[in-house]
Structure formats: structure tokens, C-alpha cells
Short mmCIF file of C-alpha atoms and ligand atoms in Angstrom, two decimals:
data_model
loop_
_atom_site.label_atom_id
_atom_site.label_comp_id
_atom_site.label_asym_id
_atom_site.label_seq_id
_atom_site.Cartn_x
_atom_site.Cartn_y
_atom_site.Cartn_z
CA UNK A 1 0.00 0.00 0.00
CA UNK A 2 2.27 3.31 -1.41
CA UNK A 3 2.02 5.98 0.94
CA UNK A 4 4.23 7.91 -0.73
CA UNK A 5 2.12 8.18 -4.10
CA UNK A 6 -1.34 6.47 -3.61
CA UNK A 7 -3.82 5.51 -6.14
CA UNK A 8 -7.55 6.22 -5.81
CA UNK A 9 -8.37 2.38 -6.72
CA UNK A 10 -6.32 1.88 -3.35
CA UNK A 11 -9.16 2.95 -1.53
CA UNK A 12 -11.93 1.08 -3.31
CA UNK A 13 -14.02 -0.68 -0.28
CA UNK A 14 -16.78 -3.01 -2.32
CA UNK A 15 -20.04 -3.28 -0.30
CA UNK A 16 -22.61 -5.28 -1.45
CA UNK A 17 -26.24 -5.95 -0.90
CA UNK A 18 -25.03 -9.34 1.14
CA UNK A 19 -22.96 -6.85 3.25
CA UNK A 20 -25.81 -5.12 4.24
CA UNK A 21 -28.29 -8.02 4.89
CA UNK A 22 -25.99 -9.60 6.89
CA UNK A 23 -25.20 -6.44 9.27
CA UNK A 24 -29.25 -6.27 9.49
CA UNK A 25 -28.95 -10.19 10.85
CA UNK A 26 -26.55 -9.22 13.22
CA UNK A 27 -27.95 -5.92 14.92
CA UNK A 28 -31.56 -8.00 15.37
CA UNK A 29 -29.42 -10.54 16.84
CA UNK A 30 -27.89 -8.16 19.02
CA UNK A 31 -30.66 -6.58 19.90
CA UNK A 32 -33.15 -9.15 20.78
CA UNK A 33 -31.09 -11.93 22.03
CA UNK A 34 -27.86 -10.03 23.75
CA UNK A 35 -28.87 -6.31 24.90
CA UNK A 36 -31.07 -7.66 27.59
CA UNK A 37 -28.65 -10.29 29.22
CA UNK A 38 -25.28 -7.25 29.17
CA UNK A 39 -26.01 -6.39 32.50
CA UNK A 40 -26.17 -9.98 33.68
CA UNK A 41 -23.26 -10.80 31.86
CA UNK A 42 -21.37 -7.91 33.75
CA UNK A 43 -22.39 -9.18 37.55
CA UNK A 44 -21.94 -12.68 36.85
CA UNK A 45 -18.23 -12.27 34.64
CA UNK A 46 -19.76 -14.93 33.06
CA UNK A 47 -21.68 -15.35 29.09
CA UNK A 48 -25.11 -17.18 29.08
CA UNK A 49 -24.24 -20.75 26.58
CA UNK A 50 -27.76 -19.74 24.76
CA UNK A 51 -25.75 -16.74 23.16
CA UNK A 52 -23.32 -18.94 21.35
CA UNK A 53 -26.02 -20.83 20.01
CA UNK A 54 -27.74 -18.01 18.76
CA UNK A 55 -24.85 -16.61 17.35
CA UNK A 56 -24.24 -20.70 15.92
CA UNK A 57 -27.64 -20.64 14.99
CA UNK A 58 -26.92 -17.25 12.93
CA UNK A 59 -23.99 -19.17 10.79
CA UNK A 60 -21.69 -16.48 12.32
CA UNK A 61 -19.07 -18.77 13.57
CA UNK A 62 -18.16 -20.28 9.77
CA UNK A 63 -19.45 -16.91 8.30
CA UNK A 64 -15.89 -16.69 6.35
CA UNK A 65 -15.12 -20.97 5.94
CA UNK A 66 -15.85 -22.45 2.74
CA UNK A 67 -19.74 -24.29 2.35
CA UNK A 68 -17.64 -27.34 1.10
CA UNK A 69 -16.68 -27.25 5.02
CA UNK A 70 -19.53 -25.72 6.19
CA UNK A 71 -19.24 -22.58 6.75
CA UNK A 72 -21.27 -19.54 4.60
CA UNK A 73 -18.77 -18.86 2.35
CA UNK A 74 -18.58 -15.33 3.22
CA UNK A 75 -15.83 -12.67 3.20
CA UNK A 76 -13.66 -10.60 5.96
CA UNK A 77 -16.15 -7.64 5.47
CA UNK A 78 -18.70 -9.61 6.27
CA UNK A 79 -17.21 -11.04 9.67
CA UNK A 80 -16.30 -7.37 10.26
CA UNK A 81 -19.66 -6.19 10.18
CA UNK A 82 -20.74 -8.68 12.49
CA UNK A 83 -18.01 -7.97 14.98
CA UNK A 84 -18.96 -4.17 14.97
CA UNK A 85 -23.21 -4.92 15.57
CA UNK A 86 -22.32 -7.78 18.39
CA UNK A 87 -19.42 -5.53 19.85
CA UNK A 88 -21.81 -2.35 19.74
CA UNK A 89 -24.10 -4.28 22.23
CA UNK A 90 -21.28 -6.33 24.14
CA UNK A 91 -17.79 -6.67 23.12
CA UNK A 92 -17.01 -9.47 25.47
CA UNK A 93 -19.62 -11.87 23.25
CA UNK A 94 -18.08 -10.62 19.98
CA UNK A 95 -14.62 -12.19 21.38
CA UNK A 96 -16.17 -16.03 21.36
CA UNK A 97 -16.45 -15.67 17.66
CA UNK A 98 -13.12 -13.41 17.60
CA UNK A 99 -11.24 -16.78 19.13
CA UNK A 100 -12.80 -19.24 17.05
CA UNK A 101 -11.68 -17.26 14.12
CA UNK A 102 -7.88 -17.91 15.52
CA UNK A 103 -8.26 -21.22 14.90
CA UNK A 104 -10.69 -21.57 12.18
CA UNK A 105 -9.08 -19.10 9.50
CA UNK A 106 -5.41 -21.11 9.99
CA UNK A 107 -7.45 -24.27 9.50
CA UNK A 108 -8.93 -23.24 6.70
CA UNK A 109 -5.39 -21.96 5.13
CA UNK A 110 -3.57 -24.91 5.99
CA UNK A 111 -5.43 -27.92 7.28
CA UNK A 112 -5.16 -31.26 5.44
CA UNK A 113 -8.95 -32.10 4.47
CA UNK A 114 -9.10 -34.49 7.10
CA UNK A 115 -8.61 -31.79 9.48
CA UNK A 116 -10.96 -29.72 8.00
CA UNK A 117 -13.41 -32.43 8.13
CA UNK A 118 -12.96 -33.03 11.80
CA UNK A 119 -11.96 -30.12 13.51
CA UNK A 120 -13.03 -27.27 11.17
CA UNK A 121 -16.27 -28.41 10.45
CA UNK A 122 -17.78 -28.30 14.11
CA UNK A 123 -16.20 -24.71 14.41
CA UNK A 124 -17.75 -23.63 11.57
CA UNK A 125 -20.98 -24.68 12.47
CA UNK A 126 -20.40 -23.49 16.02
CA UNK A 127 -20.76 -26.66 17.51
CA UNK A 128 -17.42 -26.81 18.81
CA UNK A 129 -15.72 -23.62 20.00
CA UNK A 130 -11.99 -22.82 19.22
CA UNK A 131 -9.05 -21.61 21.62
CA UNK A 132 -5.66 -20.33 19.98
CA UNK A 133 -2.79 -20.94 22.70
CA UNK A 134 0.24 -19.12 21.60
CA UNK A 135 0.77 -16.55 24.79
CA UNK A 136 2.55 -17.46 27.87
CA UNK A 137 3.85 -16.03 31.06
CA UNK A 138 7.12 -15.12 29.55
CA UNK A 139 6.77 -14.33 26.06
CA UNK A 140 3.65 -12.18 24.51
CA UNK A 141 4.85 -9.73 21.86
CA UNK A 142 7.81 -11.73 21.21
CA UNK A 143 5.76 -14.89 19.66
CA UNK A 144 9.31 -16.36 18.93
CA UNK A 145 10.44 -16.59 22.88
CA UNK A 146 8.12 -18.95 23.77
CA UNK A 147 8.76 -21.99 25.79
CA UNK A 148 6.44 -24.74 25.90
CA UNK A 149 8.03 -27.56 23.65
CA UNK A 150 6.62 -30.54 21.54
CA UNK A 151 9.06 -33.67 21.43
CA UNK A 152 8.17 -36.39 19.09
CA UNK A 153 7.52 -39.48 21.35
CA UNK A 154 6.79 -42.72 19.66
CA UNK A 155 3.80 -41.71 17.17
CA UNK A 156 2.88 -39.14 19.26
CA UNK A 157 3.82 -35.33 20.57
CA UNK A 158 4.57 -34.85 23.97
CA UNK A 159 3.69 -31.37 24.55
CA UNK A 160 4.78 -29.36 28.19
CA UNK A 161 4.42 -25.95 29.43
CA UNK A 162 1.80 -23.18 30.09
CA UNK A 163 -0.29 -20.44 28.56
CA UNK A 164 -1.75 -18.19 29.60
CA UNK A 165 -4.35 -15.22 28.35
CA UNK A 166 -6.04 -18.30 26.34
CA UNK A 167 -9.53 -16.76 25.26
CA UNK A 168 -11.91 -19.29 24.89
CA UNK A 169 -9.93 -21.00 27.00
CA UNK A 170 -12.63 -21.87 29.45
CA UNK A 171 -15.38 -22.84 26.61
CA UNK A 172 -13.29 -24.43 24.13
CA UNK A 173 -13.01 -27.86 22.62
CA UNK A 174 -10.37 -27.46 19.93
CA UNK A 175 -7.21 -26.16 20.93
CA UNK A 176 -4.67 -24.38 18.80
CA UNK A 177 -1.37 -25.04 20.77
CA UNK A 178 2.07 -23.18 19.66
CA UNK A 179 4.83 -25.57 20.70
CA UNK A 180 9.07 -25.30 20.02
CA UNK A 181 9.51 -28.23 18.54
CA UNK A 182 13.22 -27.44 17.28
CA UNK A 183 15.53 -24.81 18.16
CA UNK A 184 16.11 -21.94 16.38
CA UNK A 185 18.90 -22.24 13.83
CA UNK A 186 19.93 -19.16 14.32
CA UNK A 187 19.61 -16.07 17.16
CA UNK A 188 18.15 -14.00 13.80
CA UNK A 189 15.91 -16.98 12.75
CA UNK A 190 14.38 -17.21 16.59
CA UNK A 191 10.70 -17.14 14.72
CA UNK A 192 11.51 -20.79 12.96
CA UNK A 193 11.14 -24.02 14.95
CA UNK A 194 8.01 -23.29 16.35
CA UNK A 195 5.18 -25.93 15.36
CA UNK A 196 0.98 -25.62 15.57
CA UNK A 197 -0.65 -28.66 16.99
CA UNK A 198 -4.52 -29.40 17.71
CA UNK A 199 -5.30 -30.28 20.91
CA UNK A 200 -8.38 -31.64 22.16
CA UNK A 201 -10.66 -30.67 25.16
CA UNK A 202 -10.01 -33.93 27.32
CA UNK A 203 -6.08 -35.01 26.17
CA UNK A 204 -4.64 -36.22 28.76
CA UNK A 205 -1.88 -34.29 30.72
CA UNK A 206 -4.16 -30.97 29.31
CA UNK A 207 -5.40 -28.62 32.12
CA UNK A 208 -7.82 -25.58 31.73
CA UNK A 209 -6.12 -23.62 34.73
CA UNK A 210 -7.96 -20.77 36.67
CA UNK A 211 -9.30 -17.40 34.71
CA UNK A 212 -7.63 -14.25 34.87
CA UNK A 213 -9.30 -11.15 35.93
CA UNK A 214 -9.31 -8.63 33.33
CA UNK A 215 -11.31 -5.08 33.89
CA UNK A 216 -13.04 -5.08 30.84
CA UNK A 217 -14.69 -8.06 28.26
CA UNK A 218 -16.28 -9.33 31.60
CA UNK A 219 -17.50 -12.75 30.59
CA UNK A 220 -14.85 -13.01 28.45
CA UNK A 221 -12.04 -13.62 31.03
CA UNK A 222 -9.00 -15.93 29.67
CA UNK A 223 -7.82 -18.76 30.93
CA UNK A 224 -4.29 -20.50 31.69
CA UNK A 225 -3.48 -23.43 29.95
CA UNK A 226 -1.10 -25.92 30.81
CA UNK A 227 0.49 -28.65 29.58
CA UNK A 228 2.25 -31.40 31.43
CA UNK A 229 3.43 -34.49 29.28
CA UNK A 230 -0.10 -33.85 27.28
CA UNK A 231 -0.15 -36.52 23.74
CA UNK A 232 -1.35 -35.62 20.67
CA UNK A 233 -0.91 -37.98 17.58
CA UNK A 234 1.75 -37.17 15.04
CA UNK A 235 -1.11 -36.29 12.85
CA UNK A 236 -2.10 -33.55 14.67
CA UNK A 237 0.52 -30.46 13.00
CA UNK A 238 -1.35 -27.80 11.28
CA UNK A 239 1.14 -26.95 8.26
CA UNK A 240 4.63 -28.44 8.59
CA UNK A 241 6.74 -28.64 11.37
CA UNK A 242 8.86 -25.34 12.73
CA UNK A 243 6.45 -23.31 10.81
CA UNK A 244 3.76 -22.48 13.03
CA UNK A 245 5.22 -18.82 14.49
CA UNK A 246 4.76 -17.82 10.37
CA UNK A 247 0.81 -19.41 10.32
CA UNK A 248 -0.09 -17.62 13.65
CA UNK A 249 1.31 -14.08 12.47
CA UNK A 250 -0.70 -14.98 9.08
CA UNK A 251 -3.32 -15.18 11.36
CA UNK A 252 -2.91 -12.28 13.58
CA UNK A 253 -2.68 -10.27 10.10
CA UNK A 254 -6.34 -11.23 8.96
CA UNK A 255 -7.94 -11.29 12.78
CA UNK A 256 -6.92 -8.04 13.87
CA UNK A 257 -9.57 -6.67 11.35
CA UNK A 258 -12.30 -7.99 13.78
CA UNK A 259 -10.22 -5.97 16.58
CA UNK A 260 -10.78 -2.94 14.70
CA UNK A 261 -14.27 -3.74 14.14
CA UNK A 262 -14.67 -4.14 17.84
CA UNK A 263 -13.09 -0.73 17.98
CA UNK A 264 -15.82 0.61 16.22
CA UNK A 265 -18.84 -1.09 17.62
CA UNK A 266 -17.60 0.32 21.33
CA UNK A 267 -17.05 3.56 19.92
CA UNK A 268 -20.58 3.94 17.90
CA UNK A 269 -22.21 2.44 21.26
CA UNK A 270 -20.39 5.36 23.44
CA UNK A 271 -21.34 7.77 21.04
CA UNK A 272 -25.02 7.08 20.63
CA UNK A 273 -25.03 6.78 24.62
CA UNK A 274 -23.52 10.25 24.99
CA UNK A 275 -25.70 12.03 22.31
CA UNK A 276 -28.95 10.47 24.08
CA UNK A 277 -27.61 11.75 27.62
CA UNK A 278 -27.15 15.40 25.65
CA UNK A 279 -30.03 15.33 24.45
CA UNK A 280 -32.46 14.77 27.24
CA UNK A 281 -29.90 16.10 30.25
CA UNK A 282 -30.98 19.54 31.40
CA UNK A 283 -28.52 22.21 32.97
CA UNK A 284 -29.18 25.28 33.65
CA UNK A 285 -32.08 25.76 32.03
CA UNK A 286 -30.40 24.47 28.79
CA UNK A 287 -30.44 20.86 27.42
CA UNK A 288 -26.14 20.13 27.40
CA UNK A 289 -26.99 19.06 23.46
CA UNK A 290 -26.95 23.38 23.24
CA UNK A 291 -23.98 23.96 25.16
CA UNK A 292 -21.30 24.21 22.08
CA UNK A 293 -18.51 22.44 24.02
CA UNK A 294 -20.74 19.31 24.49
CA UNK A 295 -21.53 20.17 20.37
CA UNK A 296 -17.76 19.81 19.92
CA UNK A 297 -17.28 17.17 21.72
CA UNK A 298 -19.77 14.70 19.72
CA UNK A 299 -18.44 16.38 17.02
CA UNK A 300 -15.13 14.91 17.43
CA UNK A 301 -16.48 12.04 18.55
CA UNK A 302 -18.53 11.52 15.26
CA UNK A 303 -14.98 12.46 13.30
CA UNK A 304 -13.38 9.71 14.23
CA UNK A 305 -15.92 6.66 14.75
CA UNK A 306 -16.79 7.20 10.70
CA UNK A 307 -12.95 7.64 9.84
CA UNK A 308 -12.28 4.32 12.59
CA UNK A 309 -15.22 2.25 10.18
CA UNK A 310 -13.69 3.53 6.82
CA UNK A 311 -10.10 2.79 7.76
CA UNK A 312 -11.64 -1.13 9.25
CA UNK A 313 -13.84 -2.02 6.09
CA UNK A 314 -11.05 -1.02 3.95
CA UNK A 315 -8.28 -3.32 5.71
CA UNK A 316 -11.32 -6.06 5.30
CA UNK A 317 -11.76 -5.26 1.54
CA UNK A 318 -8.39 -4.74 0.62
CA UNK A 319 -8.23 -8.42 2.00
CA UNK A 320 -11.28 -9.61 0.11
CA UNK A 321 -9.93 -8.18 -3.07
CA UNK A 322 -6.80 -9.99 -2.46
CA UNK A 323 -4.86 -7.46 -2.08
CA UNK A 324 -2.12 -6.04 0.18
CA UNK A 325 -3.63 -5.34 3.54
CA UNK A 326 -1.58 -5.96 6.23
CA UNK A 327 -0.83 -2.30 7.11
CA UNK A 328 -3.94 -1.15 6.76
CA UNK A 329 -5.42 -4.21 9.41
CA UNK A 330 -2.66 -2.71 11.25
CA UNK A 331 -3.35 1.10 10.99
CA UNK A 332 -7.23 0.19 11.62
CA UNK A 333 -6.69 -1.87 14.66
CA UNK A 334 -4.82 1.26 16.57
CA UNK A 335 -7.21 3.77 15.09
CA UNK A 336 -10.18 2.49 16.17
CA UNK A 337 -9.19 0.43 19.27
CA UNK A 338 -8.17 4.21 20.26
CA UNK A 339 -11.20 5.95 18.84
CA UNK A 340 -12.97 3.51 21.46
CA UNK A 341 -10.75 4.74 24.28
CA UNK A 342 -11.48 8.06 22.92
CA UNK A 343 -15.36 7.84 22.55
CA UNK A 344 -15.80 6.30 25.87
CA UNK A 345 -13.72 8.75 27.96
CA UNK A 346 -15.51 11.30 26.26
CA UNK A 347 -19.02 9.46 26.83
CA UNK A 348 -18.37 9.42 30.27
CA UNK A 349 -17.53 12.91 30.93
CA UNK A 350 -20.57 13.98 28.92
CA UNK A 351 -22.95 11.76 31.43
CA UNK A 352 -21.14 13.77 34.68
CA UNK A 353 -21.38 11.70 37.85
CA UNK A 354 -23.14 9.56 36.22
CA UNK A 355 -20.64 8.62 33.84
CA UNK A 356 -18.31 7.38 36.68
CA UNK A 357 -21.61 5.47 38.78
CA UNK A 358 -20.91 1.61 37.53
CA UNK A 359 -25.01 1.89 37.06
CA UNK A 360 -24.40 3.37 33.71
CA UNK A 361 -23.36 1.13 31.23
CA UNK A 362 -21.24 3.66 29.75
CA UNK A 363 -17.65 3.12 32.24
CA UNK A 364 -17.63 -0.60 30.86
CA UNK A 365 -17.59 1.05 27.62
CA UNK A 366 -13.68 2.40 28.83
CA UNK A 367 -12.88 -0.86 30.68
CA UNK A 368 -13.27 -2.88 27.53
CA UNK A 369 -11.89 -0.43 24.93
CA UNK A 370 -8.13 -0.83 27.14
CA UNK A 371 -8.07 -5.00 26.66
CA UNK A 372 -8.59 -4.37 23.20
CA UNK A 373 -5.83 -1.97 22.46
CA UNK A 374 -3.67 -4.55 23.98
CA UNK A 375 -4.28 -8.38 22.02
CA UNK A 376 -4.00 -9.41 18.57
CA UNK A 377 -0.80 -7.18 18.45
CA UNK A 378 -0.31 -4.60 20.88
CA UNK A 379 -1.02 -0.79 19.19
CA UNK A 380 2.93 -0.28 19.88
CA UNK A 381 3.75 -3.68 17.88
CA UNK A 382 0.97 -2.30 15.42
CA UNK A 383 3.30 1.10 15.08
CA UNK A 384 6.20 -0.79 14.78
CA UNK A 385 4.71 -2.78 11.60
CA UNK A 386 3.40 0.41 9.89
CA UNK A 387 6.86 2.15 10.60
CA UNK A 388 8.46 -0.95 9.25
CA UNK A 389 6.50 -0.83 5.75
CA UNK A 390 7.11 3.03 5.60
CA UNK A 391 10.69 2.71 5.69
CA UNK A 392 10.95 -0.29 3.45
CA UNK A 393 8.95 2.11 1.36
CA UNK A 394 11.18 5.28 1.38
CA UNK A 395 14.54 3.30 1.58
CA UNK A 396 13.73 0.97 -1.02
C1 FAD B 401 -8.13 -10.35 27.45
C2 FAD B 401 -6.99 -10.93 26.70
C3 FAD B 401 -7.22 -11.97 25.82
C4 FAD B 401 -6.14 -12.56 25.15
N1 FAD B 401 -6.37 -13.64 24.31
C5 FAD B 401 -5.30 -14.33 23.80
C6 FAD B 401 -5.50 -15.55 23.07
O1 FAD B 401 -6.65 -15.98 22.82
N2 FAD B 401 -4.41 -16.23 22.66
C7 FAD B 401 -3.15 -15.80 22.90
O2 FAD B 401 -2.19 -16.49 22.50
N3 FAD B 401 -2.92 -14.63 23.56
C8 FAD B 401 -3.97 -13.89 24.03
N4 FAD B 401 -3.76 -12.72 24.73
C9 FAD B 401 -2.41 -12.25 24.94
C10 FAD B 401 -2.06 -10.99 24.19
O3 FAD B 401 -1.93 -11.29 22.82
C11 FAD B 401 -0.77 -10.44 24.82
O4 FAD B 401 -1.10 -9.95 26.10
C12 FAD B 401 -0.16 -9.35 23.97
O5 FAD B 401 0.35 -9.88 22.77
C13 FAD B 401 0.97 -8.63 24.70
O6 FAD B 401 1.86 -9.54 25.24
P1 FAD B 401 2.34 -9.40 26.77
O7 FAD B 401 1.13 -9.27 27.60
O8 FAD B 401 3.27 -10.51 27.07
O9 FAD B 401 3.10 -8.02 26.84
P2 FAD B 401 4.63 -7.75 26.40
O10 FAD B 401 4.90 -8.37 25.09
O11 FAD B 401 5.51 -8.13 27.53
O12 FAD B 401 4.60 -6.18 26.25
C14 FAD B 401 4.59 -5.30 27.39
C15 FAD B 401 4.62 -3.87 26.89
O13 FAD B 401 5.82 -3.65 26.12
C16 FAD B 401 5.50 -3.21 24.81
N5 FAD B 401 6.44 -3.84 23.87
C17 FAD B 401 6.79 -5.14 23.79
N6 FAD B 401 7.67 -5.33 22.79
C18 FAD B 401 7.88 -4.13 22.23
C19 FAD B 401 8.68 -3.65 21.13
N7 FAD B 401 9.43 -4.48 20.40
N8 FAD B 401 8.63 -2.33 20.83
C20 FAD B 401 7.85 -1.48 21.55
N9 FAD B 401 7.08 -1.86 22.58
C21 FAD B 401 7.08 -3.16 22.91
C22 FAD B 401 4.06 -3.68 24.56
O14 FAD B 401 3.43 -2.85 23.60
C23 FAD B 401 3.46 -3.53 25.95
O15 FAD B 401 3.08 -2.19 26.16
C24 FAD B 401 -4.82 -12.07 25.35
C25 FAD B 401 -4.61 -10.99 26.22
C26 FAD B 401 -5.67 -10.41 26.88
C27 FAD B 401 -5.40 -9.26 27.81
#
């Protein structure tokens, strides 16, 4: 993507009637199954099971897997527009869908059809519910210094060590696992060596360990993983060995579009919150929708959500069109995951007291806009990519 000299046709973003009908799907969804069960969701840090099979029921979980292996055949805009309707009502149930994804799309890209048959299948029906293991207590950002190794053990893998962070972790049947499975060749090669392998719920040696606490995407919380002399069969590598680091940043490329959609749901929900409050809120005589600072401020607010969609829907049709779209996924994900920061800080201080009272939906609004400027790529890792292709681009 030339930043230097850019093309119109660069910017093409092709929606379709099918777009559209399938956003409608998803804000009914939303709306009549979800909105009413958010504030349940909240106490309890825990999602209701009859929301995944809605959203199952909806063909949302194989919305972008091939019909031969049946999913809907859809594309990334598509799964993007559901992400933004699901996360304008409640981010944390957007993020079931979210993890599946992480281990649906790399099945899709490099499963052997007997994989796809029995493991990509059930996720794309939304039978079965995916988990994609790569973080651990050591080594986030820096995919290649993980630890948890894969030995080859008779016919089997013999996989030990711990994630943690795992969404899905506590719902899941198929696991994703990211294993060393040879050492890197070289300190500059650190990425190679690593291997994917599918675990299943139930292997033996394979614990779901407790949840972790997070302030925001509550009912949503990950979960630690570990691993202690767990066996999968041979058969069980997704790609070929030592390559798996290379298929999970493949994947973090594509899924961080449904980040930015996220993003953008949060923000539009913050903004429509705060407009409503300015509209009916009465001070001094005045409604606050008069006062020209509160103008501004939705103003601003309004800027950036419809500059935070354009910039995600292009990253997902730059993708569909099959063409370069890495930075932009990239620039999306830390312009809208921050436009939701933005919106929601703003949101609050236009409700007042009330924007701060945990009554209000409107403070979760902040609380989940901070987890996701952090996974799929942190927004500083994000930078670092864009600032990569920049200079690539103006050295050469
Ligand atoms: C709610 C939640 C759900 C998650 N779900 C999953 C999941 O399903 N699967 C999974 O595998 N992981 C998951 N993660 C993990 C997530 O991807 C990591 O937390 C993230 O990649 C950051 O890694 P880290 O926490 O180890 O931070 P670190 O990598 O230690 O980074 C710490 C800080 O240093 C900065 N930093 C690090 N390296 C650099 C650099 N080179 N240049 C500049 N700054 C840098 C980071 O931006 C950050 O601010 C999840 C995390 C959360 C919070």
C-alpha cells in the first residue's frame, strides 16, 4: 500500500447488498437476544451458553469458511460487520467468535482435508468452540520466545508448558497449541522451529487452569493453559513442522480486522449513549446538546468513529480483493481500538457523575476499549509494523 504516491483504486471498499443483509442479521441478533442479558453478563463475569447458540444458529461462527466445510462462504467484510453490531451491544460476546476465528481461518489456510473435516467443520458450524494458545507467562509480543516444547515421542507429541491469556480457553473444545519443537537455527531466525498442533478438550496431561481477571470483556475472562506431558498424535501439526510462528502471524494479520471492528462497535455504542444523555440532560435551564462544548465534543467524537469504520472495512476489503492489507489491518486496529478509548472517555464525561456510577453502562464502555488496544498485536507492535513498511517504502 504506497504511501508515498497512492492511487484512488487503493481505496476502493466493495459493499454489497449481502454486506448489508448480513449487518441487518446481526444488529436483530444483538438486539433481541444479547442487549437484555449485558447487564447480567457484567455481575456474573460470566456469558449465558444460549448466546453462542444463537450466534451458531446465525452461521456467524463459519461466516468466512468455505460451504464445502460448512461454513457460509462469506468474506472478511462480512465477519467485520458482524463484529462491529455484536461488539456495539457487548464486546465481550463478539470475542467467542473473535477466538474461534484464531483457529478456524489457519485451518482453513492450511489444514489437510481431514482436518478440515474433523476439527473445522464443528467450528464452523459453532458446535465446537476454538481456543488459539500461543501466549505465555514469559513471552507475549515476542511470539518467537516462547517456551512450551513438543518432542516427538513414539507416534505421538509430547507437549509441556503453560499459557496463559487463552480466550476461549474456558469454553473451548479445539485447541490451537504453539509448541518449540526445534531450536532456532539461528539467534536471527528465533521465529523458525516453532510448530501448531490441535489439541483436544479432554487429552490427557491438558489442564484448563484458573481465569484471569481482566477489567473489561467481563465474561470473556482468559484462561491459563497448561500442559504437562499432554499426547497428541503425530497427525495432529497444522502446516509443517517449525512453521507455526509464520501461520499464527498470518493469522494475527487477517484477525486483527475484527479488533478494529470491535473498535468501532464500542465507539458507535459510546457515542449514541452520549448524544442520548445530551439530548435529554438539562442544565441550567439548557439541554447540554446546546452547550457548544458538548456540540464539539460529539463532534469529534462523530470524526473519528466514521474515519475508525472507513479505515476497518477497507483493511477487510483490501483483503477480500486480495490485495495487500496488512498495514492497513494494522493502521485500523490502533485507530479504532483508540477511537474507542477516545469515545468512551468522552461518553463518560458527557454523562457527569453519572458517567463514573458503575449503574451506567457507559464506564464498561472504557474498561473494555483498554483490553482491546492490547491483544492481537499490541497498538505499539501495530506502530512498529506500519513504521516498518514506511521505511521499506522510502529506503527501497
Ligand atoms: C483479554 C486478553 C485476551 C487474550 N487472548 C489471547 C489468546 O486468545 N491467545 C493468545 O495467544 N494470547 C492472548 N492474549 C495475549 C495478548 O496477545 C498479549 O497480552 C499481547 O500480545 C501482549 O503480550 P504481553 O502481555 O506478554 O506483553 P509484552 O509483550 O511483555 O509487552 C509489554 C509492553 O511492552 C511493549 N512492547 C513489547 N515489545 C515491544 C517492542 N518491540 N517495541 C515497543 N514496545 C514493545 C508492549 O506494547 C506492551 O506495552 C490475550 C490478552 C488479553 C489481555
Amino acid at each position: 500500500m504506497p504511501t508515498l504516491n497512492p492511487r484512488p483504486t487503493d481505496y476502493q471498499i466493495k459493499i454489497t447488498p449481502e454486506h448489508e443483509a448480513v449487518r441487518q442479521v446481526a444488529r436483530e441478533l444483538a438486539k433481541k437476544e444479547i442487549e437484555a442479558k449485558v447487564k447480567e453478563i457484567e455481575k456474573n463475569n460470566s456469558i449465558p451458553p444460549e448466546i453462542n447458540k444463537r450466534l451458531a444458529e446465525a452461521g456467524f461462527f463459519g461466516i468466512t469458511i468455505s460451504e464445502k466445510h460448512g461454513g457460509a462462504g462469506g468474506d472478511a467484510l462480512m465477519l467485520a460487520l458482524i463484529t462491529e453490531e455484536i461488539s456495539r451491544v457487548c464486546p465481550a460476546c463478539s470475542t467467542i467468535l473473535g477466538g474461534t476465528f484464531l483457529v478456524s481461518e489457519p485451518l482453513q489456510t492450511h489444514a489437510t482435508e481431514e482436518q478440515k473435516q474433523r476439527y473445522l467443520r464443528p467450528l464452523a458450524k459453532g458446535e465446537k468452540i476454538g481456543a488459539h494458545a500461543m501466549t505465555e507467562p514469559a513471552a507475549g509480543s515476542d511470539v518467537a520466545g516462547i517456551q512450551t516444547s513438543a518432542k516427538p515421542v513414539g507416534d505421538k507429541w509430547t507437549i509441556n508448558g503453560r499459557k496463559i491469556f487463552i480466550t476461549n480457553g474456558d469454553k473451548a473444545d479445539i485447541f490451537l497449541v504453539f509448541a518449540r519443537t526445534q531450536p532456532p537455527p539461528s539467534p536471527d531466525k528465533r521465529i523458525q522451529g516453532i510448530t501448531a498442533l490441535i489439541v483436544e478438550k479432554g487429552t490427557e496431561g491438558f489442564t484448563v487452569g484458573g481465569k484471569i481477571n481482566t477489567i473489561g470483556l467481563r465474561g470473556s475472562q482468559p484462561s491459563e493453559l497448561i500442559f504437562n506431558d499432554a499426547k497428541v498424535p503425530k497427525e495432529n501439526i497444522l502446516g509443517h513442522e517449525g512453521e507455526g510462528a509464520y501461520i499464527a502471524l498470518e493469522t494475527y494479520d487477517r484477525a486483527r480486522i475484527g479488533v478494529a471492528a470491535q473498535g468501532v462497535g464500542i465507539a458507535q455504542a459510546a457515542y449514541e449513549q452520549a448524544a442520548a444523555y445530551a439530548a435529554n440532560r438539562k442544565a441550567f435551564g439548557n439541554r447540554l446538546l446546546e452547550f457548544q462544548q458538548i456540540q464539539f465534543k460529539l463532534a469529534e467524537m462523530a470524526m473519528n468513529i466514521h474515519a475508525a469504520r472507513l479505515l476497518t472495512y477497507w483493511a477487510a476489503s483490501l483483503r477480500d480483493q486480495g490485495k495487500e492489507f496488512v498495514e492497513a489491518a494494522s493502521m485500523a486496529k490502533v485507530f479504532s481500538t483508540e477511537t474507542a478509548e477516545k469515545a468512551a472517555l468522552t461518553a463518560m464525561m458527557i454523562h457527569g457523575g453519572y458517567g463514573v456510577s458503575t449503574e451506567v453502562p457507559v464506564e464498561r464502555l472504557l474498561r473494555d476499549s483498554q483490553i482491546i488496544k492490547t491483544y492481537e498485536g499490541t497498538n505499539d507492535i501495530q506502530r512498529l509494523t506500519i513504521a516498518r513498511k514506511l521505511i521499506k517504502e522510502l529506503t527501497g
